[in-house]
JSON list of C-alpha atoms in Angstrom, two decimals:
[
{"chain": "A", "resi": 1460, "resn": "LEU", "atom": "CA", "xyz": [12.53, 7.22, 3.43]},
{"chain": "A", "resi": 1461, "resn": "GLY", "atom": "CA", "xyz": [11.21, 4.00, 2.00]},
{"chain": "A", "resi": 1462, "resn": "SER", "atom": "CA", "xyz": [13.74, 2.05, 0.06]},
{"chain": "A", "resi": 1463, "resn": "SER", "atom": "CA", "xyz": [13.05, -0.41, -2.67]},
{"chain": "A", "resi": 1464, "resn": "LYS", "atom": "CA", "xyz": [14.41, -3.54, -4.17]},
{"chain": "A", "resi": 1465, "resn": "ALA", "atom": "CA", "xyz": [13.70, -5.21, -7.49]},
{"chain": "A", "resi": 1466, "resn": "GLN", "atom": "CA", "xyz": [11.36, -8.19, -7.24]},
{"chain": "A", "resi": 1467, "resn": "THR", "atom": "CA", "xyz": [10.04, -10.79, -9.65]},
{"chain": "A", "resi": 1468, "resn": "PRO", "atom": "CA", "xyz": [7.04, -9.67, -11.65]},
{"chain": "A", "resi": 1469, "resn": "ALA", "atom": "CA", "xyz": [3.68, -9.59, -9.85]},
{"chain": "A", "resi": 1470, "resn": "GLY", "atom": "CA", "xyz": [1.26, -10.98, -12.37]},
{"chain": "A", "resi": 1471, "resn": "GLY", "atom": "CA", "xyz": [0.79, -13.68, -14.94]},
{"chain": "A", "resi": 1472, "resn": "ALA", "atom": "CA", "xyz": [-0.01, -17.16, -13.64]},
{"chain": "A", "resi": 1473, "resn": "ASN", "atom": "CA", "xyz": [0.82, -16.13, -10.05]},
{"chain": "A", "resi": 1474, "resn": "GLN", "atom": "CA", "xyz": [-1.15, -12.88, -9.98]},
{"chain": "A", "resi": 1475, "resn": "ARG", "atom": "CA", "xyz": [-3.11, -12.44, -6.74]},
{"chain": "A", "resi": 1476, "resn": "ALA", "atom": "CA", "xyz": [-6.80, -11.63, -7.01]},
{"chain": "A", "resi": 1477, "resn": "SER", "atom": "CA", "xyz": [-7.40, -8.05, -5.80]},
{"chain": "A", "resi": 1478, "resn": "LEU", "atom": "CA", "xyz": [-9.85, -5.21, -5.86]},
{"chain": "A", "resi": 1479, "resn": "GLU", "atom": "CA", "xyz": [-8.88, -3.16, -8.92]},
{"chain": "A", "resi": 1480, "resn": "GLY", "atom": "CA", "xyz": [-9.26, 0.49, -9.81]},
{"chain": "A", "resi": 1481, "resn": "CYS", "atom": "CA", "xyz": [-7.65, 3.63, -11.21]},
{"chain": "A", "resi": 1482, "resn": "VAL", "atom": "CA", "xyz": [-6.03, 6.75, -9.78]},
{"chain": "A", "resi": 1483, "resn": "GLY", "atom": "CA", "xyz": [-8.74, 8.78, -8.03]},
{"chain": "A", "resi": 1484, "resn": "GLU", "atom": "CA", "xyz": [-11.07, 5.81, -7.54]},
{"chain": "A", "resi": 1485, "resn": "THR", "atom": "CA", "xyz": [-11.85, 4.72, -3.97]},
{"chain": "A", "resi": 1486, "resn": "LEU", "atom": "CA", "xyz": [-11.70, 0.97, -3.40]},
{"chain": "A", "resi": 1487, "resn": "PHE", "atom": "CA", "xyz": [-13.38, -0.61, -0.34]},
{"chain": "A", "resi": 1488, "resn": "ASN", "atom": "CA", "xyz": [-12.72, -4.08, 1.05]},
{"chain": "A", "resi": 1489, "resn": "GLY", "atom": "CA", "xyz": [-14.96, -3.97, 4.13]},
{"chain": "A", "resi": 1490, "resn": "VAL", "atom": "CA", "xyz": [-12.18, -2.64, 6.37]},
{"chain": "A", "resi": 1491, "resn": "TRP", "atom": "CA", "xyz": [-10.29, 0.00, 4.37]},
{"chain": "A", "resi": 1492, "resn": "ARG", "atom": "CA", "xyz": [-11.25, 2.67, 1.87]},
{"chain": "A", "resi": 1493, "resn": "PHE", "atom": "CA", "xyz": [-8.16, 3.18, -0.28]},
{"chain": "A", "resi": 1494, "resn": "THR", "atom": "CA", "xyz": [-7.57, 5.86, -2.91]},
{"chain": "A", "resi": 1495, "resn": "VAL", "atom": "CA", "xyz": [-4.47, 6.70, -4.92]},
{"chain": "A", "resi": 1496, "resn": "LYS", "atom": "CA", "xyz": [-4.50, 10.50, -5.23]},
{"chain": "A", "resi": 1497, "resn": "LYS", "atom": "CA", "xyz": [-1.44, 11.10, -7.44]},
{"chain": "A", "resi": 1498, "resn": "LEU", "atom": "CA", "xyz": [1.82, 9.74, -8.80]},
{"chain": "A", "resi": 1499, "resn": "GLU", "atom": "CA", "xyz": [4.91, 11.91, -9.22]},
{"chain": "A", "resi": 1500, "resn": "PRO", "atom": "CA", "xyz": [8.66, 11.50, -9.76]},
{"chain": "A", "resi": 1501, "resn": "ILE", "atom": "CA", "xyz": [10.84, 12.02, -6.67]},
{"chain": "A", "resi": 1502, "resn": "GLY", "atom": "CA", "xyz": [14.56, 12.66, -6.36]},
{"chain": "A", "resi": 1503, "resn": "PRO", "atom": "CA", "xyz": [17.19, 10.48, -4.74]},
{"chain": "A", "resi": 1504, "resn": "ALA", "atom": "CA", "xyz": [17.34, 9.91, -0.98]},
{"chain": "A", "resi": 1505, "resn": "VAL", "atom": "CA", "xyz": [20.31, 9.12, 1.24]},
{"chain": "A", "resi": 1506, "resn": "GLY", "atom": "CA", "xyz": [21.88, 5.98, -0.25]},
{"chain": "A", "resi": 1507, "resn": "LEU", "atom": "CA", "xyz": [19.06, 5.51, -2.77]},
{"chain": "A", "resi": 1508, "resn": "GLY", "atom": "CA", "xyz": [18.40, 6.58, -6.32]},
{"chain": "A", "resi": 1509, "resn": "PRO", "atom": "CA", "xyz": [15.47, 8.52, -7.77]},
{"chain": "A", "resi": 1510, "resn": "GLY", "atom": "CA", "xyz": [12.01, 7.02, -7.85]},
{"chain": "A", "resi": 1511, "resn": "TRP", "atom": "CA", "xyz": [8.30, 7.64, -7.60]},
{"chain": "A", "resi": 1512, "resn": "GLY", "atom": "CA", "xyz": [6.04, 9.04, -4.92]},
{"chain": "A", "resi": 1513, "resn": "VAL", "atom": "CA", "xyz": [2.50, 7.69, -4.71]},
{"chain": "A", "resi": 1514, "resn": "THR", "atom": "CA", "xyz": [0.14, 9.82, -2.62]},
{"chain": "A", "resi": 1515, "resn": "VAL", "atom": "CA", "xyz": [-2.58, 7.63, -1.09]},
{"chain": "A", "resi": 1516, "resn": "GLU", "atom": "CA", "xyz": [-5.53, 8.13, 1.20]},
{"chain": "A", "resi": 1517, "resn": "LEU", "atom": "CA", "xyz": [-6.47, 5.37, 3.66]},
{"chain": "A", "resi": 1518, "resn": "ARG", "atom": "CA", "xyz": [-9.76, 5.52, 5.63]},
{"chain": "A", "resi": 1519, "resn": "ASN", "atom": "CA", "xyz": [-11.06, 3.18, 8.32]},
{"chain": "A", "resi": 1520, "resn": "GLY", "atom": "CA", "xyz": [-14.38, 1.73, 7.12]},
{"chain": "A", "resi": 1521, "resn": "THR", "atom": "CA", "xyz": [-15.11, -0.10, 10.39]},
{"chain": "A", "resi": 1522, "resn": "GLN", "atom": "CA", "xyz": [-16.51, 0.82, 13.80]},
{"chain": "A", "resi": 1523, "resn": "THR", "atom": "CA", "xyz": [-13.30, -0.29, 15.52]},
{"chain": "A", "resi": 1524, "resn": "LYS", "atom": "CA", "xyz": [-10.03, 1.62, 15.93]},
{"chain": "A", "resi": 1525, "resn": "THR", "atom": "CA", "xyz": [-7.37, -0.17, 13.88]},
{"chain": "A", "resi": 1526, "resn": "GLN", "atom": "CA", "xyz": [-4.18, 0.27, 11.85]},
{"chain": "A", "resi": 1527, "resn": "LEU", "atom": "CA", "xyz": [-3.10, -1.05, 8.46]},
{"chain": "A", "resi": 1528, "resn": "HIS", "atom": "CA", "xyz": [-0.26, -3.11, 9.91]},
{"chain": "A", "resi": 1529, "resn": "ASP", "atom": "CA", "xyz": [-2.62, -5.13, 12.12]},
{"chain": "A", "resi": 1530, "resn": "THR", "atom": "CA", "xyz": [-5.11, -6.03, 9.40]},
{"chain": "A", "resi": 1531, "resn": "GLY", "atom": "CA", "xyz": [-2.98, -8.47, 7.44]},
{"chain": "A", "resi": 1532, "resn": "LEU", "atom": "CA", "xyz": [-0.64, -6.14, 5.52]},
{"chain": "A", "resi": 1533, "resn": "GLU", "atom": "CA", "xyz": [1.92, -8.22, 3.62]},
{"chain": "A", "resi": 1534, "resn": "SER", "atom": "CA", "xyz": [3.55, -5.76, 1.25]},
{"chain": "A", "resi": 1535, "resn": "ILE", "atom": "CA", "xyz": [3.19, -2.61, -0.83]},
{"chain": "A", "resi": 1536, "resn": "SER", "atom": "CA", "xyz": [4.76, -2.79, -4.30]},
{"chain": "A", "resi": 1537, "resn": "LEU", "atom": "CA", "xyz": [5.08, -0.55, -7.32]},
{"chain": "A", "resi": 1538, "resn": "VAL", "atom": "CA", "xyz": [5.02, -2.45, -10.64]},
{"chain": "A", "resi": 1539, "resn": "GLN", "atom": "CA", "xyz": [7.09, -1.09, -13.50]},
{"chain": "A", "resi": 1540, "resn": "PRO", "atom": "CA", "xyz": [6.06, -1.50, -17.16]},
{"chain": "A", "resi": 1541, "resn": "ASP", "atom": "CA", "xyz": [8.52, -4.40, -17.61]},
{"chain": "A", "resi": 1542, "resn": "GLY", "atom": "CA", "xyz": [6.85, -6.28, -14.73]},
{"chain": "A", "resi": 1543, "resn": "ASN", "atom": "CA", "xyz": [9.65, -5.74, -12.20]},
{"chain": "A", "resi": 1544, "resn": "THR", "atom": "CA", "xyz": [8.57, -4.32, -8.87]},
{"chain": "A", "resi": 1545, "resn": "LEU", "atom": "CA", "xyz": [9.91, -1.84, -6.36]},
{"chain": "A", "resi": 1546, "resn": "THR", "atom": "CA", "xyz": [8.86, -2.84, -2.85]},
{"chain": "A", "resi": 1547, "resn": "PHE", "atom": "CA", "xyz": [8.05, -0.29, -0.20]},
{"chain": "A", "resi": 1548, "resn": "GLU", "atom": "CA", "xyz": [10.15, -1.05, 2.86]},
{"chain": "A", "resi": 1549, "resn": "VAL", "atom": "CA", "xyz": [9.04, 0.52, 6.11]},
{"chain": "A", "resi": 1550, "resn": "SER", "atom": "CA", "xyz": [11.54, 2.83, 7.76]},
{"chain": "A", "resi": 1551, "resn": "ASP", "atom": "CA", "xyz": [10.94, 5.10, 10.74]},
{"chain": "A", "resi": 1552, "resn": "ALA", "atom": "CA", "xyz": [9.47, 7.80, 8.52]},
{"chain": "A", "resi": 1553, "resn": "GLU", "atom": "CA", "xyz": [6.85, 5.45, 7.03]},
{"chain": "A", "resi": 1554, "resn": "ARG", "atom": "CA", "xyz": [5.76, 3.97, 10.36]},
{"chain": "A", "resi": 1555, "resn": "LYS", "atom": "CA", "xyz": [3.38, 6.89, 10.81]},
{"chain": "A", "resi": 1556, "resn": "PHE", "atom": "CA", "xyz": [1.40, 5.55, 7.83]},
{"chain": "A", "resi": 1557, "resn": "ILE", "atom": "CA", "xyz": [1.62, 1.79, 8.46]},
{"chain": "A", "resi": 1558, "resn": "TYR", "atom": "CA", "xyz": [1.07, 1.96, 12.23]},
{"chain": "A", "resi": 1559, "resn": "LYS", "atom": "CA", "xyz": [-1.28, 4.97, 12.46]},
{"chain": "A", "resi": 1560, "resn": "GLU", "atom": "CA", "xyz": [-4.32, 4.03, 14.54]},
{"chain": "A", "resi": 1561, "resn": "LEU", "atom": "CA", "xyz": [-7.46, 5.27, 12.86]},
{"chain": "A", "resi": 1562, "resn": "ILE", "atom": "CA", "xyz": [-10.84, 5.50, 14.57]},
{"chain": "A", "resi": 1563, "resn": "GLN", "atom": "CA", "xyz": [-14.10, 4.91, 12.72]},
{"chain": "A", "resi": 1564, "resn": "ALA", "atom": "CA", "xyz": [-14.25, 6.94, 9.49]},
{"chain": "A", "resi": 1565, "resn": "ALA", "atom": "CA", "xyz": [-10.88, 8.59, 10.17]},
{"chain": "A", "resi": 1566, "resn": "GLY", "atom": "CA", "xyz": [-8.31, 8.73, 7.43]},
{"chain": "A", "resi": 1567, "resn": "THR", "atom": "CA", "xyz": [-4.76, 9.65, 6.61]},
{"chain": "A", "resi": 1568, "resn": "THR", "atom": "CA", "xyz": [-3.09, 10.89, 3.44]},
{"chain": "A", "resi": 1569, "resn": "TYR", "atom": "CA", "xyz": [0.53, 9.93, 2.87]},
{"chain": "A", "resi": 1570, "resn": "GLN", "atom": "CA", "xyz": [3.11, 9.81, 0.08]},
{"chain": "A", "resi": 1571, "resn": "LEU", "atom": "CA", "xyz": [4.62, 6.33, -0.27]},
{"chain": "A", "resi": 1572, "resn": "LYS", "atom": "CA", "xyz": [8.16, 6.61, -1.63]},
{"chain": "A", "resi": 1573, "resn": "PHE", "atom": "CA", "xyz": [9.72, 4.03, -3.92]},
{"chain": "A", "resi": 1574, "resn": "HIS", "atom": "CA", "xyz": [13.36, 4.51, -4.87]},
{"chain": "A", "resi": 1575, "resn": "ALA", "atom": "CA", "xyz": [15.76, 2.74, -7.20]},
{"chain": "A", "resi": 1576, "resn": "PRO", "atom": "CA", "xyz": [18.15, 0.78, -4.96]},
{"chain": "A", "resi": 1577, "resn": "ASP", "atom": "CA", "xyz": [21.27, 2.27, -6.61]},
{"chain": "A", "resi": 1578, "resn": "VAL", "atom": "CA", "xyz": [22.07, 5.91, -5.84]},
{"chain": "A", "resi": 1579, "resn": "ASN", "atom": "CA", "xyz": [23.80, 6.21, -9.24]},
{"chain": "A", "resi": 1580, "resn": "THR", "atom": "CA", "xyz": [20.66, 5.34, -11.20]},
{"chain": "A", "resi": 1581, "resn": "PRO", "atom": "CA", "xyz": [19.70, 8.16, -13.58]},
{"chain": "A", "resi": 1582, "resn": "SER", "atom": "CA", "xyz": [16.10, 9.41, -13.31]},
{"chain": "A", "resi": 1583, "resn": "SER", "atom": "CA", "xyz": [15.50, 8.43, -16.93]},
{"chain": "A", "resi": 1584, "resn": "SER", "atom": "CA", "xyz": [16.20, 4.78, -15.99]},
{"chain": "A", "resi": 1585, "resn": "VAL", "atom": "CA", "xyz": [13.29, 4.63, -13.52]},
{"chain": "A", "resi": 1586, "resn": "PRO", "atom": "CA", "xyz": [10.24, 4.31, -15.81]},
{"chain": "A", "resi": 1587, "resn": "ARG", "atom": "CA", "xyz": [6.77, 5.55, -14.87]},
{"chain": "A", "resi": 1588, "resn": "PRO", "atom": "CA", "xyz": [5.15, 2.65, -12.96]},
{"chain": "A", "resi": 1589, "resn": "SER", "atom": "CA", "xyz": [2.01, 0.96, -14.18]},
{"chain": "A", "resi": 1590, "resn": "LYS", "atom": "CA", "xyz": [0.47, -0.43, -10.95]},
{"chain": "A", "resi": 1591, "resn": "LEU", "atom": "CA", "xyz": [0.48, -0.10, -7.18]},
{"chain": "A", "resi": 1592, "resn": "ILE", "atom": "CA", "xyz": [-0.26, -3.30, -5.27]},
{"chain": "A", "resi": 1593, "resn": "VAL", "atom": "CA", "xyz": [-1.17, -3.43, -1.57]},
{"chain": "A", "resi": 1594, "resn": "GLN", "atom": "CA", "xyz": [-1.25, -7.08, -0.51]},
{"chain": "A", "resi": 1595, "resn": "LEU", "atom": "CA", "xyz": [-3.50, -7.88, 2.45]},
{"chain": "A", "resi": 1596, "resn": "ASP", "atom": "CA", "xyz": [-4.04, -11.34, 3.92]},
{"chain": "A", "resi": 1597, "resn": "PRO", "atom": "CA", "xyz": [-6.87, -11.55, 6.47]},
{"chain": "A", "resi": 1598, "resn": "LYS", "atom": "CA", "xyz": [-5.39, -14.79, 7.81]},
{"chain": "A", "resi": 1599, "resn": "ARG", "atom": "CA", "xyz": [-2.22, -12.95, 8.72]},
{"chain": "A", "resi": 1600, "resn": "LEU", "atom": "CA", "xyz": [-3.38, -10.65, 11.51]},
{"chain": "A", "resi": 1601, "resn": "THR", "atom": "CA", "xyz": [-0.27, -9.65, 13.41]},
{"chain": "A", "resi": 1602, "resn": "LEU", "atom": "CA", "xyz": [-1.35, -9.79, 17.03]},
{"chain": "A", "resi": 1603, "resn": "GLU", "atom": "CA", "xyz": [-3.73, -12.10, 18.89]},
{"chain": "A", "resi": 1604, "resn": "ILE", "atom": "CA", "xyz": [-5.00, -9.06, 20.80]},
{"chain": "A", "resi": 1605, "resn": "THR", "atom": "CA", "xyz": [-5.73, -7.30, 17.50]},
{"chain": "A", "resi": 1606, "resn": "GLU", "atom": "CA", "xyz": [-7.45, -10.38, 16.13]},
{"chain": "A", "resi": 1607, "resn": "SER", "atom": "CA", "xyz": [-9.65, -10.55, 19.27]},
{"chain": "A", "resi": 1608, "resn": "SER", "atom": "CA", "xyz": [-10.50, -6.85, 19.17]},
{"chain": "A", "resi": 1609, "resn": "LEU", "atom": "CA", "xyz": [-11.30, -7.01, 15.46]},
{"chain": "A", "resi": 1610, "resn": "LYS", "atom": "CA", "xyz": [-13.55, -10.05, 16.02]},
{"chain": "A", "resi": 1611, "resn": "ALA", "atom": "CA", "xyz": [-15.21, -8.36, 19.01]},
{"chain": "A", "resi": 1612, "resn": "GLY", "atom": "CA", "xyz": [-15.88, -5.33, 16.81]},
{"chain": "A", "resi": 1613, "resn": "LYS", "atom": "CA", "xyz": [-17.21, -7.66, 14.09]},
{"chain": "A", "resi": 1614, "resn": "VAL", "atom": "CA", "xyz": [-14.56, -6.36, 11.70]},
{"chain": "A", "resi": 1615, "resn": "ALA", "atom": "CA", "xyz": [-14.07, -8.53, 8.64]},
{"chain": "A", "resi": 1616, "resn": "TYR", "atom": "CA", "xyz": [-13.16, -8.07, 5.02]},
{"chain": "A", "resi": 1617, "resn": "SER", "atom": "CA", "xyz": [-16.31, -8.07, 2.89]},
{"chain": "A", "resi": 1618, "resn": "THR", "atom": "CA", "xyz": [-14.54, -9.66, -0.05]},
{"chain": "A", "resi": 1619, "resn": "PRO", "atom": "CA", "xyz": [-12.40, -12.78, -0.43]},
{"chain": "A", "resi": 1620, "resn": "THR", "atom": "CA", "xyz": [-9.90, -10.59, -2.32]},
{"chain": "A", "resi": 1621, "resn": "PRO", "atom": "CA", "xyz": [-9.12, -7.68, 0.07]},
{"chain": "A", "resi": 1622, "resn": "SER", "atom": "CA", "xyz": [-5.82, -6.66, -1.57]},
{"chain": "A", "resi": 1623, "resn": "PHE", "atom": "CA", "xyz": [-5.73, -3.52, -3.74]},
{"chain": "A", "resi": 1624, "resn": "ARG", "atom": "CA", "xyz": [-4.34, -3.21, -7.29]},
{"chain": "A", "resi": 1625, "resn": "VAL", "atom": "CA", "xyz": [-4.41, 0.32, -8.72]},
{"chain": "A", "resi": 1626, "resn": "ASN", "atom": "CA", "xyz": [-3.76, 0.89, -12.41]},
{"chain": "A", "resi": 1627, "resn": "LEU", "atom": "CA", "xyz": [-1.59, 4.02, -12.46]},
{"chain": "A", "resi": 1628, "resn": "THR", "atom": "CA", "xyz": [-2.18, 4.56, -16.19]},
{"chain": "A", "resi": 1629, "resn": "CYS", "atom": "CA", "xyz": [-5.88, 5.43, -15.84]},
{"chain": "A", "resi": 1630, "resn": "GLN", "atom": "CA", "xyz": [-7.72, 8.11, -13.87]},
{"chain": "A", "resi": 1631, "resn": "LYS", "atom": "CA", "xyz": [-11.31, 8.36, -12.54]}
]
């Protein structure tokens, strides 16, 4: 399962420009259609405390087969009300989401799991998160072969701010 670690707050003067929306709203950056379907508390995992599960849908909005990992994925973070973040760390179980190759218009639905790093953390100490941030950097394509195939397929982000920021306190 995905583990998490506390990070410095994502916001304020250093906040990254992103496409913004609410739970249930589909955001599109020219490559991906991204929707947060639901947020729910989850229990502890082996060596980790309780946390939150965020069910997301990811759809390929291009004409080229691709995967999230190869389109500049930097990180996936869950922001708590106090500004601290829990970062989604990819384990074997999550690879089927990050590395899933999707053909044109295909999609996948997956629950991202964010846990408190300490197994002894009580559930009441893991507050309901306020935002989910998926950071994408189009300059950070992971493989030259992927970059070539994406260019050959004329795949490009249609916005200078392709990252996603979903407000988990509102619903559409």
